[in-house]
């Protein structure tokens, strides 16, 4: 097993981790990342296989649960109910209930609302330059998921702040101040969601919170704690994953194409380009799994409790799967990318995220066909997430036709 050193806090790595992923490919299916102290993979077929292999899971096996300091108890009391951290049978029950409320029909019905919101946001752009990250990329996901859940849109800025503080717990560069902010955000976020759950129990509406309350599987309903965590998860995912999928995708299109609108001429073109932008620069670069038992696989003997780092962005740049992986290729379509996972923990919000991008990006580039980047862009220092600090663009002449 080859060992490699790369400090994930190194600014050069944070700005461009792809050369490191390429440097470890010759190691085979797995390599040892010294700085994390775990085995990792950048090989597409290995990452895909482990994600689908039920012998590997997200929930620590009995006897291998991490011990958290007392001051973080409020945070992990909420996280322990998250679909991201659970395995069957609890995961099966919770995901099944969520799927029943988060239906394809309900998502598809959001398309005209996404379209209207996109035009509304664009009409609010100033002349000349704008930072698309707060003005566009953040707004669409958080407003749409708020509407879907039934949460007031005027809370969107506060929801983003809570979400950002909670998600910061999973970045490499974390200290006590980050932890304290995450705990406070968790407590405030939970209290806010609980209030709305109680309101919906007394006054049901046609929103996701009401449907989640009503959802059941053989008479087994979501507990209030499970419902709180599920709502927080949906809102947080809308902030971190979809926001940076939007921003990273816009960046890639503006860097690779003089006329981005040419990639969205037909619905089929749009679907392909959304997949390809998700592939080329995903918002999450590492997702871990535990070995749930002793396993011999991929040329290695895993012991129960071993942690494996699945490098999603590395898999998306595997030349065995995607030829010339650094090239944004509209013809390729990015099908098979690992950006939203695979298997049991495939992101349940993926159809909504892709729909938002498929609706909003063609409108944006049709309205501003001459849009250009206004400055060199910088990624935020928070690996293993990968998102921009700003996305300032020169809008050019607006097309009002």
Coordinates of C-alpha atoms in Angstrom, one line a residue:
X1 CA 0.0 0.0 0.0
X2 CA 1.6 3.3 -1.1
X3 CA 1.5 6.2 1.3
X4 CA 1.2 9.8 0.1
X5 CA 1.5 13.1 2.0
X6 CA -0.6 16.1 1.2
X7 CA -1.7 18.6 3.9
X8 CA -5.4 19.4 3.1
X9 CA -4.8 22.8 4.7
X10 CA -2.2 23.8 2.1
X11 CA -3.5 26.8 0.2
X12 CA -2.2 25.6 -3.1
X13 CA -3.9 22.2 -2.6
X14 CA -7.2 23.9 -1.6
X15 CA -7.2 26.0 -4.8
X16 CA -6.5 23.0 -7.0
X17 CA -6.6 19.5 -5.5
X18 CA -6.7 17.8 -8.9
X19 CA -3.0 17.4 -9.4
X20 CA -2.7 15.5 -6.1
X21 CA -5.6 13.2 -7.2
X22 CA -3.7 12.5 -10.4
X23 CA -0.4 11.9 -8.6
X24 CA -1.9 9.0 -6.6
X25 CA -3.7 7.2 -9.4
X26 CA -0.8 4.8 -10.1
X27 CA -1.1 3.5 -6.6
X28 CA -4.0 1.3 -7.7
X29 CA -7.5 1.1 -6.2
X30 CA -6.4 2.4 -2.8
X31 CA -3.7 4.6 -1.3
X32 CA -2.9 5.7 2.3
X33 CA -3.3 9.4 2.9
X34 CA -0.9 10.0 5.6
X35 CA -2.3 13.3 6.8
X36 CA -5.8 11.8 7.4
X37 CA -4.4 8.4 8.5
X38 CA -6.9 6.5 6.4
X39 CA -7.1 4.6 3.1
X40 CA -8.6 6.5 0.2
X41 CA -9.5 6.0 -3.4
X42 CA -9.6 8.2 -6.5
X43 CA -10.5 5.3 -8.8
X44 CA -14.0 5.7 -10.3
X45 CA -14.8 2.0 -10.3
X46 CA -13.6 1.5 -6.7
X47 CA -15.4 4.6 -5.4
X48 CA -18.6 3.5 -7.1
X49 CA -18.2 -0.1 -5.9
X50 CA -17.6 0.8 -2.3
X51 CA -20.6 3.2 -2.3
X52 CA -22.8 0.4 -3.5
X53 CA -21.3 -2.3 -1.2
X54 CA -23.4 -2.8 1.9
X55 CA -20.4 -4.2 3.7
X56 CA -19.3 -0.5 3.9
X57 CA -21.5 2.0 5.6
X58 CA -21.8 5.5 7.1
X59 CA -22.8 4.4 10.7
X60 CA -19.8 3.4 12.8
X61 CA -20.0 -0.3 13.8
X62 CA -20.7 -1.2 17.4
X63 CA -17.6 -0.5 19.5
X64 CA -16.1 1.9 17.0
X65 CA -18.3 5.0 17.5
X66 CA -16.3 8.2 17.9
X67 CA -16.3 9.8 21.3
X68 CA -17.3 13.5 21.1
X69 CA -16.4 16.1 23.7
X70 CA -19.3 17.2 26.0
X71 CA -19.6 20.7 24.5
X72 CA -20.6 19.2 21.1
X73 CA -23.4 17.0 22.5
X74 CA -26.2 19.3 21.2
X75 CA -24.7 19.1 17.7
X76 CA -24.4 15.4 17.6
X77 CA -27.7 14.8 19.3
X78 CA -29.3 16.3 16.1
X79 CA -26.8 14.7 13.7
X80 CA -27.4 11.2 15.0
X81 CA -30.8 11.2 13.3
X82 CA -29.4 12.3 9.9
X83 CA -29.9 10.0 6.9
X84 CA -26.2 10.7 6.1
X85 CA -25.1 9.0 9.3
X86 CA -27.5 6.0 9.5
X87 CA -27.7 2.4 8.1
X88 CA -30.6 0.0 7.7
X89 CA -33.1 -0.6 9.2
X90 CA -33.4 2.9 10.6
X91 CA -32.1 4.5 7.3
X92 CA -34.5 2.4 5.3
X93 CA -37.5 3.6 7.4
X94 CA -36.5 7.3 7.4
X95 CA -35.6 7.4 3.7
X96 CA -38.7 5.6 2.7
X97 CA -40.9 8.1 4.5
X98 CA -38.9 11.0 3.0
X99 CA -39.2 9.6 -0.5
X100 CA -43.0 9.4 -0.1
X101 CA -43.2 13.1 0.7
X102 CA -40.3 14.2 -1.7
X103 CA -41.9 12.7 -4.8
X104 CA -40.9 13.3 -8.4
X105 CA -44.3 14.9 -9.0
X106 CA -43.7 17.4 -6.2
X107 CA -40.3 18.2 -7.5
X108 CA -41.5 18.6 -11.1
X109 CA -44.2 21.0 -10.0
X110 CA -41.5 23.3 -8.8
X111 CA -40.2 24.0 -12.4
X112 CA -42.3 27.1 -13.1
X113 CA -41.5 28.4 -9.6
X114 CA -37.8 28.0 -10.3
X115 CA -38.2 29.7 -13.7
X116 CA -40.1 32.7 -12.2
X117 CA -37.6 33.0 -9.4
X118 CA -34.7 33.0 -11.8
X119 CA -36.2 35.9 -13.9
X120 CA -37.0 37.7 -10.6
X121 CA -33.4 37.5 -9.4
X122 CA -31.9 38.5 -12.8
X123 CA -34.2 41.6 -12.8
X124 CA -32.6 42.6 -9.5
X125 CA -29.0 42.5 -10.8
X126 CA -27.2 45.9 -10.9
X127 CA -25.7 47.1 -14.2
X128 CA -22.1 46.2 -14.9
X129 CA -20.9 43.7 -12.3
X130 CA -22.5 41.4 -9.8
X131 CA -21.3 38.6 -7.4
X132 CA -23.5 35.7 -8.5
X133 CA -22.7 33.7 -5.4
X134 CA -25.0 35.6 -3.0
X135 CA -27.2 37.2 -5.8
X136 CA -28.1 34.0 -7.7
X137 CA -26.4 30.8 -6.6
X138 CA -27.4 31.0 -3.0
X139 CA -30.8 32.4 -3.5
X140 CA -32.3 29.8 -5.8
X141 CA -31.6 26.7 -3.7
X142 CA -32.5 28.2 -0.3
X143 CA -35.7 29.9 -1.5
X144 CA -36.9 26.8 -3.4
X145 CA -36.3 24.4 -0.5
X146 CA -37.9 26.9 1.9
X147 CA -41.0 27.0 -0.2
X148 CA -41.0 23.3 -0.5
X149 CA -40.8 22.8 3.2
X150 CA -43.2 25.7 4.0
X151 CA -40.6 27.8 5.8
X152 CA -40.9 31.6 5.3
X153 CA -38.6 33.0 2.5
X154 CA -37.8 36.0 4.6
X155 CA -35.8 33.7 6.9
X156 CA -33.5 32.6 4.1
X157 CA -30.5 34.7 5.2
X158 CA -30.8 33.4 8.7
X159 CA -31.2 29.8 7.4
X160 CA -28.0 30.3 5.4
X161 CA -26.1 31.5 8.4
X162 CA -27.2 28.6 10.5
X163 CA -26.5 26.1 7.7
X164 CA -23.0 27.6 7.1
X165 CA -22.1 27.4 10.8
X166 CA -23.3 23.7 11.1
X167 CA -21.6 22.6 7.9
X168 CA -18.3 24.2 9.0
X169 CA -18.0 21.3 11.5
X170 CA -17.0 19.0 8.6
X171 CA -14.1 21.1 7.2
X172 CA -10.5 20.4 7.9
X173 CA -9.7 23.7 9.5
X174 CA -11.9 23.6 12.6
X175 CA -11.3 25.1 16.0
X176 CA -13.3 25.7 19.2
X177 CA -14.9 28.9 17.9
X178 CA -16.2 27.0 14.9
X179 CA -17.5 24.3 17.2
X180 CA -19.3 26.7 19.5
X181 CA -20.9 28.5 16.5
X182 CA -22.1 25.1 15.2
X183 CA -23.6 24.2 18.5
X184 CA -25.4 27.5 18.8
X185 CA -26.6 27.3 15.2
X186 CA -27.9 23.7 15.8
X187 CA -29.8 24.8 18.9
X188 CA -31.4 27.8 17.2
X189 CA -32.1 26.0 13.9
X190 CA -33.7 23.1 15.8
X191 CA -35.9 25.4 17.9
X192 CA -37.0 27.2 14.8
X193 CA -37.9 24.0 12.9
X194 CA -39.7 22.6 16.0
X195 CA -41.9 25.7 16.1
X196 CA -42.9 25.2 12.5
X197 CA -43.6 21.5 13.0
X198 CA -46.0 22.2 15.8
X199 CA -47.7 24.9 13.7
X200 CA -48.2 22.4 10.9
X201 CA -49.6 19.8 13.2
X202 CA -52.3 22.3 14.2
X203 CA -52.7 23.8 10.8
X204 CA -51.7 21.4 8.0
X205 CA -50.8 22.9 4.6
X206 CA -49.7 21.6 1.2
X207 CA -46.0 21.7 2.1
X208 CA -43.2 19.1 2.7
X209 CA -43.3 19.5 6.5
X210 CA -47.0 18.7 6.6
X211 CA -46.5 15.7 4.3
X212 CA -43.6 14.4 6.4
X213 CA -45.7 14.6 9.5
X214 CA -48.4 12.6 7.7
X215 CA -46.1 10.2 6.1
X216 CA -46.0 6.7 7.6
X217 CA -44.6 3.3 6.8
X218 CA -46.7 0.5 8.3
X219 CA -48.0 2.9 10.9
X220 CA -44.5 4.0 11.9
X221 CA -44.1 7.8 11.7
X222 CA -41.2 10.1 11.9
X223 CA -40.5 11.2 15.5
X224 CA -40.2 14.9 16.1
X225 CA -36.4 14.6 16.6
X226 CA -36.1 12.7 13.3
X227 CA -38.3 15.3 11.5
X228 CA -36.2 18.2 12.9
X229 CA -33.0 16.6 11.7
X230 CA -34.5 15.8 8.3
X231 CA -35.6 19.3 7.7
X232 CA -32.2 20.7 8.7
X233 CA -30.5 18.2 6.4
X234 CA -32.6 19.3 3.5
X235 CA -31.9 22.9 4.1
X236 CA -28.2 22.4 4.7
X237 CA -27.8 20.3 1.6
X238 CA -29.5 23.0 -0.4
X239 CA -27.0 25.5 0.9
X240 CA -23.7 23.6 0.6
X241 CA -24.1 21.2 -2.3
X242 CA -26.5 22.9 -4.7
X243 CA -25.1 26.4 -4.1
X244 CA -21.6 25.4 -5.0
X245 CA -22.7 23.1 -7.8
X246 CA -24.3 26.2 -9.4
X247 CA -21.2 28.5 -8.7
X248 CA -18.6 25.9 -9.8
X249 CA -20.6 25.1 -12.9
X250 CA -20.9 28.8 -13.9
X251 CA -17.2 29.2 -13.3
X252 CA -16.3 26.2 -15.5
X253 CA -18.6 27.4 -18.3
X254 CA -17.2 30.9 -18.3
X255 CA -13.6 29.6 -18.3
X256 CA -14.2 27.0 -21.0
X257 CA -16.6 28.6 -23.4
X258 CA -16.9 32.1 -25.1
X259 CA -20.6 31.5 -25.6
X260 CA -22.0 29.4 -22.7
X261 CA -25.6 29.7 -24.0
X262 CA -24.6 27.4 -27.0
X263 CA -24.6 24.5 -24.6
X264 CA -28.3 24.9 -23.7
X265 CA -30.0 25.0 -27.1
X266 CA -32.2 21.9 -26.4
X267 CA -33.4 20.2 -23.2
X268 CA -31.1 17.3 -24.1
X269 CA -28.1 19.6 -24.4
X270 CA -29.1 21.1 -21.0
X271 CA -29.3 17.8 -19.2
X272 CA -25.8 16.8 -20.6
X273 CA -24.2 20.1 -19.6
X274 CA -25.6 20.0 -16.1
X275 CA -24.2 16.5 -15.6
X276 CA -20.8 17.6 -17.0
X277 CA -20.6 20.7 -14.8
X278 CA -21.4 18.6 -11.8
X279 CA -18.6 16.2 -12.9
X280 CA -15.8 18.6 -13.6
X281 CA -15.8 20.5 -10.3
X282 CA -18.1 19.0 -7.6
X283 CA -18.9 20.8 -4.3
X284 CA -17.9 17.8 -2.1
X285 CA -14.6 16.1 -2.6
X286 CA -14.5 13.4 0.1
X287 CA -17.2 11.2 1.6
X288 CA -16.2 8.5 4.1
X289 CA -17.3 4.9 4.8
X290 CA -16.7 2.5 7.6
X291 CA -15.9 -1.2 7.0
X292 CA -18.8 -2.8 8.7
X293 CA -17.0 -6.2 9.0
X294 CA -13.7 -7.7 8.1
X295 CA -13.5 -7.6 4.3
X296 CA -10.9 -8.6 1.7
X297 CA -11.5 -6.4 -1.3
X298 CA -9.6 -4.2 -3.8
X299 CA -6.3 -5.8 -2.9
X300 CA -6.6 -5.0 0.8
X301 CA -7.8 -6.7 4.0
X302 CA -10.1 -4.3 5.8
X303 CA -10.8 -4.6 9.5
X304 CA -14.1 -3.8 11.1
X305 CA -14.2 -0.1 11.8
X306 CA -11.6 0.9 9.2
X307 CA -12.4 4.3 7.6
X308 CA -12.2 4.7 3.8
X309 CA -12.1 8.1 2.1
X310 CA -13.9 8.1 -1.2
X311 CA -12.6 11.0 -3.3
X312 CA -15.6 12.0 -5.3
X313 CA -13.8 14.6 -7.3
X314 CA -10.9 12.3 -7.9
X315 CA -13.3 9.7 -9.3
X316 CA -14.9 12.3 -11.5
X317 CA -11.5 12.9 -13.0
X318 CA -10.5 9.3 -13.5
X319 CA -9.3 9.1 -17.2
X320 CA -10.3 5.5 -17.3
X321 CA -13.9 6.7 -17.0
X322 CA -13.8 10.2 -18.4
X323 CA -11.2 10.9 -21.2
X324 CA -9.5 14.2 -20.9
X325 CA -11.2 14.8 -17.5
X326 CA -10.0 18.4 -17.1
X327 CA -11.9 19.4 -20.3
X328 CA -15.5 20.5 -20.0
X329 CA -17.0 18.3 -22.7
X330 CA -20.6 18.9 -23.7
X331 CA -20.8 15.8 -25.8
X332 CA -19.6 13.6 -22.9
X333 CA -22.5 14.6 -20.6
X334 CA -20.7 13.6 -17.4
X335 CA -23.0 10.6 -17.0
X336 CA -21.8 8.4 -14.2
X337 CA -20.3 11.2 -12.1
X338 CA -20.0 10.6 -8.4
X339 CA -20.9 14.2 -7.3
X340 CA -24.1 13.2 -5.4
X341 CA -22.9 9.7 -4.4
X342 CA -24.3 6.3 -5.3
X343 CA -26.1 3.4 -3.7
X344 CA -27.9 3.5 -0.4
X345 CA -26.8 7.1 0.4
X346 CA -27.3 8.6 -3.1
X347 CA -28.5 12.1 -2.4
X348 CA -32.3 12.3 -2.2
X349 CA -32.3 15.9 -3.3
X350 CA -30.4 15.2 -6.6
X351 CA -33.4 15.6 -8.9
X352 CA -34.2 19.0 -7.4
X353 CA -30.6 20.2 -7.6
X354 CA -30.4 19.1 -11.3
X355 CA -33.8 20.7 -12.1
X356 CA -32.7 24.0 -10.5
X357 CA -29.6 24.1 -12.6
X358 CA -31.3 22.9 -15.8
X359 CA -33.9 25.7 -15.5
X360 CA -31.7 28.5 -14.2
X361 CA -28.5 28.2 -16.2
X362 CA -30.0 28.5 -19.7
X363 CA -32.0 31.6 -18.6
X364 CA -28.9 33.2 -17.1
X365 CA -26.7 32.8 -20.1
X366 CA -29.5 33.7 -22.5
X367 CA -30.1 37.0 -20.7
X368 CA -26.3 37.7 -20.5
X369 CA -24.7 36.0 -23.5
X370 CA -21.5 38.1 -23.1
X371 CA -21.0 37.4 -19.4
X372 CA -17.3 37.2 -18.4
X373 CA -15.5 36.6 -15.1
X374 CA -14.6 39.9 -13.5
X375 CA -11.6 38.7 -11.5
X376 CA -9.5 35.6 -10.7
X377 CA -11.7 33.3 -8.5
X378 CA -10.6 31.9 -5.2
X379 CA -11.9 28.8 -3.5
X380 CA -12.8 29.0 0.2
X381 CA -10.4 27.4 2.6
X382 CA -12.5 24.5 3.8
X383 CA -11.5 21.2 2.2
X384 CA -13.1 18.7 1.8
X385 CA -15.8 21.0 0.6
X386 CA -14.9 22.9 -2.6
X387 CA -16.7 26.1 -3.2
X388 CA -15.9 29.7 -4.2
X389 CA -15.5 32.7 -1.9
X390 CA -17.1 34.9 -4.6
X391 CA -18.3 34.7 -8.2
X392 CA -17.9 38.2 -9.5
X393 CA -18.8 38.6 -13.2
X394 CA -19.1 41.3 -15.8
X395 CA -22.6 40.9 -17.1
X396 CA -22.3 42.6 -20.4
X397 CA -25.3 43.7 -22.5
X398 CA -28.6 42.3 -21.3
X399 CA -30.7 40.5 -23.8
X400 CA -34.3 41.5 -23.3
X401 CA -35.5 39.7 -26.3

